[in-house]
mmCIF file of C-alpha atoms in Angstrom:
data_model
loop_
_atom_site.group_PDB
_atom_site.id
_atom_site.type_symbol
_atom_site.label_atom_id
_atom_site.label_comp_id
_atom_site.label_asym_id
_atom_site.label_seq_id
_atom_site.Cartn_x
_atom_site.Cartn_y
_atom_site.Cartn_z
ATOM 1 C CA MET A 1 -125.393 24.011 22.357
ATOM 2 C CA LYS A 2 -124.438 26.533 20.069
ATOM 3 C CA LYS A 3 -121.155 25.531 19.501
ATOM 4 C CA VAL A 4 -121.901 21.882 19.437
ATOM 5 C CA ALA A 5 -125.500 22.413 16.718
ATOM 6 C CA ASP A 6 -122.511 25.341 14.701
ATOM 7 C CA TRP A 7 -120.363 22.330 14.381
ATOM 8 C CA GLN A 8 -122.665 19.752 13.631
ATOM 9 C CA TRP A 9 -124.250 21.871 10.591
ATOM 10 C CA ASN A 10 -120.416 22.399 9.113
ATOM 11 C CA GLU A 11 -120.089 19.444 9.258
ATOM 12 C CA LEU A 12 -122.739 18.478 7.113
ATOM 13 C CA GLU A 13 -122.982 21.013 4.620
ATOM 14 C CA THR A 14 -118.942 20.452 4.473
ATOM 15 C CA ASN A 15 -118.709 16.718 4.055
ATOM 16 C CA GLY A 16 -122.016 15.496 3.259
ATOM 17 C CA TRP A 17 -125.012 13.923 4.592
ATOM 18 C CA LYS A 18 -123.983 10.679 6.239
ATOM 19 C CA ASN A 19 -127.562 8.897 5.665
ATOM 20 C CA PRO A 20 -130.889 10.482 3.529
ATOM 21 C CA LYS A 21 -132.263 13.020 5.375
ATOM 22 C CA THR A 22 -135.286 11.030 6.105
ATOM 23 C CA ASP A 23 -133.125 8.840 8.137
ATOM 24 C CA TRP A 24 -134.364 8.384 11.609
ATOM 25 C CA THR A 25 -130.024 9.343 12.766
ATOM 26 C CA ASN A 26 -131.053 12.975 10.816
ATOM 27 C CA GLY A 27 -134.766 12.794 12.607
ATOM 28 C CA VAL A 28 -133.594 12.620 15.939
ATOM 29 C CA MET A 29 -130.831 15.858 15.420
ATOM 30 C CA TYR A 30 -133.513 17.367 14.277
ATOM 31 C CA THR A 31 -135.391 17.074 17.286
ATOM 32 C CA GLY A 32 -132.753 18.345 18.990
ATOM 33 C CA MET A 33 -131.807 21.473 16.241
ATOM 34 C CA MET A 34 -135.558 22.547 17.288
ATOM 35 C CA ALA A 35 -134.807 22.693 20.838
ATOM 36 C CA TRP A 36 -132.154 24.357 19.753
ATOM 37 C CA ALA A 37 -133.399 26.831 17.449
ATOM 38 C CA LYS A 38 -136.326 28.090 20.089
ATOM 39 C CA ILE A 39 -133.887 29.368 22.413
ATOM 40 C CA ALA A 40 -131.192 30.322 19.945
ATOM 41 C CA SER A 41 -132.858 33.788 18.933
ATOM 42 C CA ASN A 42 -130.673 32.902 15.714
ATOM 43 C CA ASN A 43 -133.984 32.028 12.572
ATOM 44 C CA THR A 44 -131.085 30.882 11.132
ATOM 45 C CA TYR A 45 -131.317 27.689 12.388
ATOM 46 C CA TYR A 46 -135.010 27.255 11.593
ATOM 47 C CA ASP A 47 -134.472 28.243 8.463
ATOM 48 C CA LYS A 48 -132.325 25.647 7.988
ATOM 49 C CA LEU A 49 -134.679 22.570 8.944
ATOM 50 C CA LEU A 50 -137.303 24.831 6.511
ATOM 51 C CA ASP A 51 -134.276 23.913 3.818
ATOM 52 C CA VAL A 52 -134.383 19.976 4.963
ATOM 53 C CA GLY A 53 -138.096 20.193 4.950
ATOM 54 C CA LYS A 54 -137.717 21.806 0.964
ATOM 55 C CA SER A 55 -135.044 19.645 -0.447
ATOM 56 C CA LEU A 56 -137.216 16.397 0.318
ATOM 57 C CA ASP A 57 -140.592 17.876 -0.507
ATOM 58 C CA TRP A 58 -141.606 17.432 3.222
ATOM 59 C CA LYS A 59 -142.471 13.416 2.176
ATOM 60 C CA ILE A 60 -141.055 11.524 5.089
ATOM 61 C CA GLY A 61 -139.461 7.854 4.179
ATOM 62 C CA PRO A 62 -139.749 5.147 1.768
ATOM 63 C CA ASN A 63 -141.014 2.683 4.345
ATOM 64 C CA ARG A 64 -143.939 4.809 5.063
ATOM 65 C CA SER A 65 -145.380 2.458 8.664
ATOM 66 C CA PHE A 66 -141.479 2.010 9.590
ATOM 67 C CA ALA A 67 -140.840 4.113 12.887
ATOM 68 C CA ASP A 68 -137.465 5.144 11.854
ATOM 69 C CA ASP A 69 -139.308 6.695 8.572
ATOM 70 C CA TYR A 70 -141.055 9.157 9.983
ATOM 71 C CA CYS A 71 -139.081 10.643 13.309
ATOM 72 C CA ILE A 72 -138.620 13.436 10.823
ATOM 73 C CA ALA A 73 -142.351 14.202 11.332
ATOM 74 C CA GLN A 74 -141.533 15.476 14.367
ATOM 75 C CA THR A 75 -139.712 18.420 12.789
ATOM 76 C CA TYR A 76 -142.188 19.115 10.329
ATOM 77 C CA THR A 77 -145.486 18.942 12.442
ATOM 78 C CA GLN A 78 -143.756 21.582 15.596
ATOM 79 C CA LEU A 79 -142.719 24.193 11.962
ATOM 80 C CA TYR A 80 -146.093 23.260 11.173
ATOM 81 C CA GLY A 81 -147.540 24.485 15.048
ATOM 82 C CA ILE A 82 -144.481 27.581 14.275
ATOM 83 C CA TYR A 83 -145.313 28.475 10.371
ATOM 84 C CA LYS A 84 -148.881 26.962 9.800
ATOM 85 C CA ASN A 85 -147.857 25.728 5.837
ATOM 86 C CA PRO A 86 -150.735 22.762 5.292
ATOM 87 C CA ILE A 87 -146.938 21.347 2.738
ATOM 88 C CA TYR A 88 -145.123 20.865 6.220
ATOM 89 C CA ILE A 89 -147.510 17.571 7.200
ATOM 90 C CA ALA A 90 -149.734 16.882 4.178
ATOM 91 C CA ASP A 91 -147.384 13.856 3.289
ATOM 92 C CA PHE A 92 -147.439 12.379 6.894
ATOM 93 C CA LYS A 93 -150.841 13.128 7.595
ATOM 94 C CA ASN A 94 -151.974 10.724 4.467
ATOM 95 C CA MET A 95 -149.627 8.153 6.137
ATOM 96 C CA ALA A 96 -150.668 8.693 9.943
ATOM 97 C CA ASP A 97 -154.307 8.096 8.676
ATOM 98 C CA SER A 98 -153.664 4.880 7.153
ATOM 99 C CA LEU A 99 -151.635 4.019 10.193
ATOM 100 C CA VAL A 100 -154.745 4.826 12.140
ATOM 101 C CA SER A 101 -156.975 2.475 10.098
ATOM 102 C CA VAL A 102 -154.493 -0.517 10.564
ATOM 103 C CA PRO A 103 -155.742 -3.016 14.175
ATOM 104 C CA HIS A 104 -152.209 -3.570 14.859
ATOM 105 C CA THR A 105 -152.769 -6.763 15.603
ATOM 106 C CA GLU A 106 -149.852 -9.002 14.671
ATOM 107 C CA PRO A 107 -147.326 -10.050 18.057
ATOM 108 C CA LEU A 108 -143.852 -8.154 18.269
ATOM 109 C CA LEU A 109 -142.069 -10.967 18.105
ATOM 110 C CA TRP A 110 -139.126 -9.962 15.744
ATOM 111 C CA VAL A 111 -139.914 -11.966 12.810
ATOM 112 C CA ASN A 112 -140.947 -11.165 9.472
ATOM 113 C CA LYS A 113 -139.977 -7.908 9.701
ATOM 114 C CA ILE A 114 -142.378 -7.134 12.134
ATOM 115 C CA HIS A 115 -140.861 -3.418 12.758
ATOM 116 C CA LEU A 116 -141.689 -1.835 9.039
ATOM 117 C CA ARG A 117 -145.297 -2.162 10.511
ATOM 118 C CA GLU A 118 -145.180 -2.057 14.041
ATOM 119 C CA TRP A 119 -143.203 -0.986 17.134
ATOM 120 C CA ALA A 120 -141.676 -4.291 17.862
ATOM 121 C CA TRP A 121 -138.349 -2.358 19.151
ATOM 122 C CA CYS A 122 -137.421 0.249 22.053
ATOM 123 C CA ASP A 123 -136.278 2.171 19.774
ATOM 124 C CA ALA A 124 -139.656 2.900 17.863
ATOM 125 C CA LEU A 125 -141.046 4.522 20.902
ATOM 126 C CA TYR A 126 -138.566 7.506 20.511
ATOM 127 C CA MET A 127 -138.963 8.046 16.542
ATOM 128 C CA ALA A 128 -142.950 8.018 16.010
ATOM 129 C CA PRO A 129 -145.064 8.514 18.889
ATOM 130 C CA ALA A 130 -144.192 12.481 19.242
ATOM 131 C CA ALA A 131 -145.078 12.580 15.430
ATOM 132 C CA LEU A 132 -148.460 11.368 15.730
ATOM 133 C CA VAL A 133 -149.444 13.002 19.504
ATOM 134 C CA ASN A 134 -147.558 16.162 17.473
ATOM 135 C CA LEU A 135 -150.384 15.380 14.425
ATOM 136 C CA SER A 136 -152.627 15.566 16.752
ATOM 137 C CA LYS A 137 -152.008 19.016 18.447
ATOM 138 C CA VAL A 138 -152.345 20.964 15.634
ATOM 139 C CA SER A 139 -154.763 19.525 13.470
ATOM 140 C CA HIS A 140 -157.123 19.072 16.836
ATOM 141 C CA ASP A 141 -158.121 15.756 15.914
ATOM 142 C CA LYS A 142 -157.521 13.114 18.892
ATOM 143 C CA LYS A 143 -157.320 9.995 16.685
ATOM 144 C CA TYR A 144 -153.445 9.931 16.421
ATOM 145 C CA MET A 145 -152.794 10.164 19.682
ATOM 146 C CA ASP A 146 -155.804 7.785 20.890
ATOM 147 C CA THR A 147 -153.041 5.129 18.188
ATOM 148 C CA ALA A 148 -150.369 6.433 20.210
ATOM 149 C CA SER A 149 -151.231 5.693 23.319
ATOM 150 C CA LYS A 150 -152.971 2.035 22.538
ATOM 151 C CA LEU A 151 -149.431 1.132 20.176
ATOM 152 C CA TRP A 152 -147.610 2.726 23.333
ATOM 153 C CA TRP A 153 -148.822 0.592 25.731
ATOM 154 C CA LYS A 154 -148.717 -2.895 23.063
ATOM 155 C CA THR A 155 -144.995 -2.725 22.734
ATOM 156 C CA SER A 156 -144.730 -1.527 26.904
ATOM 157 C CA GLN A 157 -147.013 -4.244 28.063
ATOM 158 C CA TYR A 158 -144.385 -6.683 25.664
ATOM 159 C CA LEU A 159 -140.925 -4.833 26.405
ATOM 160 C CA TYR A 160 -140.879 -3.835 29.295
ATOM 161 C CA ASP A 161 -139.675 -5.561 32.256
ATOM 162 C CA GLN A 162 -141.780 -5.034 35.247
ATOM 163 C CA ASP A 163 -139.051 -6.157 37.284
ATOM 164 C CA GLU A 164 -136.268 -4.365 36.563
ATOM 165 C CA HIS A 165 -138.338 -1.047 35.158
ATOM 166 C CA LEU A 166 -136.178 -0.935 31.735
ATOM 167 C CA PHE A 167 -137.178 -1.911 28.177
ATOM 168 C CA PHE A 168 -135.796 -4.995 26.197
ATOM 169 C CA ARG A 169 -134.343 -3.866 23.087
ATOM 170 C CA ASP A 170 -136.846 -6.840 21.111
ATOM 171 C CA SER A 171 -137.938 -9.910 21.575
ATOM 172 C CA ARG A 172 -134.211 -10.997 20.754
ATOM 173 C CA TYR A 173 -132.497 -10.255 24.069
ATOM 174 C CA PHE A 174 -135.459 -11.516 26.915
ATOM 175 C CA THR A 175 -132.947 -14.356 27.184
ATOM 176 C CA GLN A 176 -130.232 -12.984 26.293
ATOM 177 C CA LYS A 177 -127.206 -12.223 29.689
ATOM 178 C CA GLU A 178 -124.267 -9.996 29.829
ATOM 179 C CA LYS A 179 -120.899 -11.280 30.780
ATOM 180 C CA ASN A 180 -121.547 -10.501 35.008
ATOM 181 C CA GLY A 181 -125.247 -12.638 34.226
ATOM 182 C CA LYS A 182 -127.279 -9.447 34.490
ATOM 183 C CA LYS A 183 -130.115 -8.696 31.826
ATOM 184 C CA VAL A 184 -128.694 -7.131 28.301
ATOM 185 C CA PHE A 185 -130.362 -3.608 28.699
ATOM 186 C CA TRP A 186 -128.965 -0.635 26.136
ATOM 187 C CA SER A 187 -128.604 2.618 27.757
ATOM 188 C CA ARG A 188 -129.241 4.196 24.307
ATOM 189 C CA GLY A 189 -132.529 1.752 23.854
ATOM 190 C CA ASN A 190 -133.883 2.625 27.270
ATOM 191 C CA GLY A 191 -133.105 6.299 26.069
ATOM 192 C CA TRP A 192 -134.997 6.393 23.707
ATOM 193 C CA ALA A 193 -137.710 5.202 25.409
ATOM 194 C CA MET A 194 -137.932 7.531 27.759
ATOM 195 C CA ALA A 195 -136.650 10.426 26.103
ATOM 196 C CA GLY A 196 -140.023 9.493 24.120
ATOM 197 C CA LEU A 197 -142.002 9.371 27.049
ATOM 198 C CA VAL A 198 -140.874 13.264 27.683
ATOM 199 C CA ASN A 199 -141.667 14.441 23.763
ATOM 200 C CA LEU A 200 -145.507 12.436 23.737
ATOM 201 C CA LEU A 201 -145.820 14.061 27.323
ATOM 202 C CA SER A 202 -144.691 17.438 26.161
ATOM 203 C CA ASN A 203 -147.588 17.573 23.828
ATOM 204 C CA MET A 204 -150.799 15.501 25.645
ATOM 205 C CA PRO A 205 -153.364 17.788 27.208
ATOM 206 C CA GLN A 206 -153.095 17.520 31.061
ATOM 207 C CA ASN A 207 -156.928 15.750 30.691
ATOM 208 C CA TYR A 208 -155.927 12.772 28.313
ATOM 209 C CA PRO A 209 -157.660 10.129 29.881
ATOM 210 C CA ASN A 210 -153.904 7.976 30.008
ATOM 211 C CA ARG A 211 -151.732 10.164 30.952
ATOM 212 C CA ASN A 212 -151.661 9.353 34.923
ATOM 213 C CA LYS A 213 -150.367 5.741 33.361
ATOM 214 C CA PHE A 214 -147.570 6.842 30.436
ATOM 215 C CA ILE A 215 -146.574 10.006 34.344
ATOM 216 C CA ALA A 216 -146.453 6.458 36.309
ATOM 217 C CA GLN A 217 -143.981 4.431 34.444
ATOM 218 C CA PHE A 218 -142.026 7.687 33.650
ATOM 219 C CA LYS A 219 -141.759 8.255 37.145
ATOM 220 C CA GLN A 220 -140.864 4.305 37.456
ATOM 221 C CA MET A 221 -137.692 4.310 35.211
ATOM 222 C CA ALA A 222 -136.308 7.803 36.176
ATOM 223 C CA GLU A 223 -136.173 5.885 39.930
ATOM 224 C CA LYS A 224 -134.518 3.400 38.309
ATOM 225 C CA ILE A 225 -132.033 4.861 35.657
ATOM 226 C CA ALA A 226 -131.005 7.718 38.806
ATOM 227 C CA ALA A 227 -129.889 4.923 40.337
ATOM 228 C CA LEU A 228 -127.988 2.881 37.113
ATOM 229 C CA GLN A 229 -125.950 6.808 37.258
ATOM 230 C CA GLN A 230 -121.801 5.503 36.910
ATOM 231 C CA SER A 231 -119.152 7.477 39.100
ATOM 232 C CA ASP A 232 -118.572 9.761 35.944
ATOM 233 C CA GLY A 233 -121.558 11.108 35.659
ATOM 234 C CA THR A 234 -122.934 8.966 32.457
ATOM 235 C CA TRP A 235 -124.459 6.207 32.060
ATOM 236 C CA HIS A 236 -122.042 3.160 29.706
ATOM 237 C CA ALA A 237 -123.435 1.529 27.112
ATOM 238 C CA SER A 238 -124.796 -1.494 28.857
ATOM 239 C CA LEU A 239 -126.790 -0.246 32.172
ATOM 240 C CA LEU A 240 -126.744 -3.527 34.061
ATOM 241 C CA ASP A 241 -123.189 -3.955 33.076
ATOM 242 C CA PRO A 242 -121.203 -1.248 32.836
ATOM 243 C CA ASP A 243 -118.044 -2.668 33.965
ATOM 244 C CA SER A 244 -118.284 -4.774 30.574
ATOM 245 C CA TYR A 245 -117.768 -1.066 28.473
ATOM 246 C CA PRO A 246 -115.995 1.256 30.999
ATOM 247 C CA SER A 247 -116.158 4.439 29.198
ATOM 248 C CA LYS A 248 -118.538 6.946 29.329
ATOM 249 C CA GLU A 249 -121.133 7.048 26.369
ATOM 250 C CA THR A 250 -122.825 10.777 25.988
ATOM 251 C CA SER A 251 -125.971 9.598 23.596
ATOM 252 C CA GLY A 252 -127.862 7.341 25.990
ATOM 253 C CA THR A 253 -126.661 9.823 28.779
ATOM 254 C CA GLY A 254 -128.303 12.994 26.915
ATOM 255 C CA LEU A 255 -131.313 11.535 26.504
ATOM 256 C CA PHE A 256 -131.552 10.279 30.064
ATOM 257 C CA CYS A 257 -130.389 14.251 31.337
ATOM 258 C CA TYR A 258 -132.939 15.506 29.161
ATOM 259 C CA ALA A 259 -135.988 13.198 30.456
ATOM 260 C CA LEU A 260 -135.101 13.922 34.298
ATOM 261 C CA ALA A 261 -133.885 17.614 33.900
ATOM 262 C CA TRP A 262 -137.409 18.069 31.637
ATOM 263 C CA GLY A 263 -139.110 15.967 34.405
ATOM 264 C CA VAL A 264 -137.816 18.599 37.590
ATOM 265 C CA ASN A 265 -138.693 21.072 35.004
ATOM 266 C CA GLN A 266 -142.501 19.993 35.197
ATOM 267 C CA GLN A 267 -142.002 19.152 38.653
ATOM 268 C CA ILE A 268 -142.781 15.196 37.776
ATOM 269 C CA LEU A 269 -139.389 14.168 39.580
ATOM 270 C CA SER A 270 -137.955 16.122 43.388
ATOM 271 C CA CYS A 271 -134.870 18.592 42.228
ATOM 272 C CA ASN A 272 -133.430 17.147 45.718
ATOM 273 C CA LYS A 273 -133.246 13.978 44.716
ATOM 274 C CA TYR A 274 -132.822 13.955 40.515
ATOM 275 C CA CYS A 275 -130.873 17.510 40.083
ATOM 276 C CA PRO A 276 -127.503 16.162 41.656
ATOM 277 C CA VAL A 277 -128.013 13.351 39.126
ATOM 278 C CA ILE A 278 -128.683 16.111 36.241
ATOM 279 C CA ASN A 279 -125.694 18.065 37.437
ATOM 280 C CA LYS A 280 -123.521 15.043 37.273
ATOM 281 C CA ALA A 281 -124.318 14.117 33.808
ATOM 282 C CA TRP A 282 -124.392 17.769 32.398
ATOM 283 C CA GLU A 283 -120.909 17.933 33.672
ATOM 284 C CA ALA A 284 -119.761 14.510 31.831
ATOM 285 C CA LEU A 285 -121.703 15.629 28.008
ATOM 286 C CA ALA A 286 -120.364 19.333 28.224
ATOM 287 C CA SER A 287 -117.071 17.610 28.645
ATOM 288 C CA SER A 288 -117.495 15.390 26.338
ATOM 289 C CA VAL A 289 -116.918 18.372 23.406
ATOM 290 C CA HIS A 290 -114.415 18.772 21.845
ATOM 291 C CA PRO A 291 -112.612 21.930 21.239
ATOM 292 C CA ASP A 292 -114.592 22.408 18.009
ATOM 293 C CA GLY A 293 -117.306 21.419 18.749
ATOM 294 C CA LYS A 294 -117.667 18.097 17.945
ATOM 295 C CA LEU A 295 -119.606 15.689 20.513
ATOM 296 C CA GLY A 296 -117.846 12.495 21.192
ATOM 297 C CA PHE A 297 -117.905 9.201 22.932
ATOM 298 C CA VAL A 298 -121.022 8.552 20.622
ATOM 299 C CA GLN A 299 -122.012 5.158 20.368
ATOM 300 C CA PRO A 300 -122.403 3.883 16.516
ATOM 301 C CA ILE A 301 -125.167 2.563 15.180
ATOM 302 C CA GLY A 302 -126.259 -0.601 16.806
ATOM 303 C CA ALA A 303 -128.794 -2.544 18.504
ATOM 304 C CA SER A 304 -127.019 -3.521 22.296
ATOM 305 C CA PRO A 305 -124.495 -2.288 24.140
ATOM 306 C CA ASP A 306 -120.806 -1.612 22.677
ATOM 307 C CA LYS A 307 -117.903 -0.317 22.152
ATOM 308 C CA VAL A 308 -117.170 3.715 22.287
ATOM 309 C CA SER A 309 -114.801 6.598 21.884
ATOM 310 C CA PHE A 310 -113.943 10.395 22.566
ATOM 311 C CA ASP A 311 -113.497 10.181 18.630
ATOM 312 C CA ASN A 312 -116.973 8.540 17.775
ATOM 313 C CA THR A 313 -119.358 11.304 16.818
ATOM 314 C CA GLU A 314 -122.905 10.547 15.233
ATOM 315 C CA VAL A 315 -125.840 13.653 14.583
ATOM 316 C CA TYR A 316 -128.017 11.793 16.621
ATOM 317 C CA GLY A 317 -126.037 11.830 20.352
ATOM 318 C CA VAL A 318 -125.785 15.289 18.977
ATOM 319 C CA GLY A 319 -129.954 16.366 19.055
ATOM 320 C CA ALA A 320 -129.553 14.025 22.846
ATOM 321 C CA PHE A 321 -127.406 16.567 23.661
ATOM 322 C CA LEU A 322 -128.931 20.127 22.022
ATOM 323 C CA LEU A 323 -132.453 18.208 24.151
ATOM 324 C CA ALA A 324 -130.457 18.019 27.449
ATOM 325 C CA GLY A 325 -129.192 21.345 27.028
ATOM 326 C CA SER A 326 -132.177 22.751 25.985
ATOM 327 C CA GLN A 327 -134.141 21.743 30.031
ATOM 328 C CA ILE A 328 -130.708 22.018 31.910
ATOM 329 C CA LEU A 329 -131.303 26.185 30.705
ATOM 330 C CA ILE A 330 -134.816 26.530 31.584
ATOM 331 C CA LEU A 331 -134.002 24.239 34.826
ATOM 332 C CA GLU A 332 -130.747 26.865 35.743
ATOM 333 C CA LYS A 333 -133.756 30.015 34.677
ATOM 334 C CA ASN A 334 -136.678 28.779 37.021
ATOM 335 C CA ARG A 335 -133.640 27.595 40.253
ATOM 336 C CA ALA A 336 -132.574 31.390 39.525
ATOM 337 C CA GLN A 337 -135.698 33.183 40.190
ATOM 338 C CA GLN A 338 -136.449 31.045 43.183
#
């Protein structure tokens, strides 16, 4: 984890940022870096995230109600929880107050730039809900969590396939088919949704009215995802047609590994059933790290399954890797104490 985290920061500081610092790609990386900072016993990693926030004046992205552009608020709210500086969450809170006041009655059909206003694609379930839930936690105001819950189930009702227990990426994929005739379910897209569930549940009170409904969906997805793991320990880019995308893929795998390990650590999932899946996934992730710390086999930015190689890397893949590792460490510690 340290080698991967250090390689990524060095890459950004040496060769520059490929995308704006508020971009979702970096926002996902920050969530993994936060998980790493908590266990690294080195404030350097917190300092780097604080430097990012300062360089942005603690602003979210330019398209304010676009889920991708407030993914970064997951990190702002977590840093506020540590340092208690109100400026960290001021801009996001202003946007969140606006989001809460909107009726959210538009249908989620992928037209008219709906993604700028609603969570109309499954990736949004990682980018947005946890930021709102975290804000409720640190502000002690339940309305943000209530909005996250309402919008999660609106999106889920639309994109979650009740037969396959998987999420379509967006409405354009409802009728598409893979080469083998199966429905198109993208690995990373479902990783976004499942890891988003974890990030939401992690800061949701145990007595929250809808919590059991979220847990039920998490268990349902976990069972399906575990059954789709490939012999190499990963989930290939297409969940139901892995043969068409034979290479392993680490961003989706990292997100699934993270979610399943969290489920075992929270005693929501059985270790006997899921630990072999988790162990195999982590071995595959660790074997995808180059000697210098570069994480390979990360599918490039996209909206559907695509080809990937050992040399492909992206910051969000690193975020997923660090999230997975953070839960693997907890799992190993728990095992050692048994």
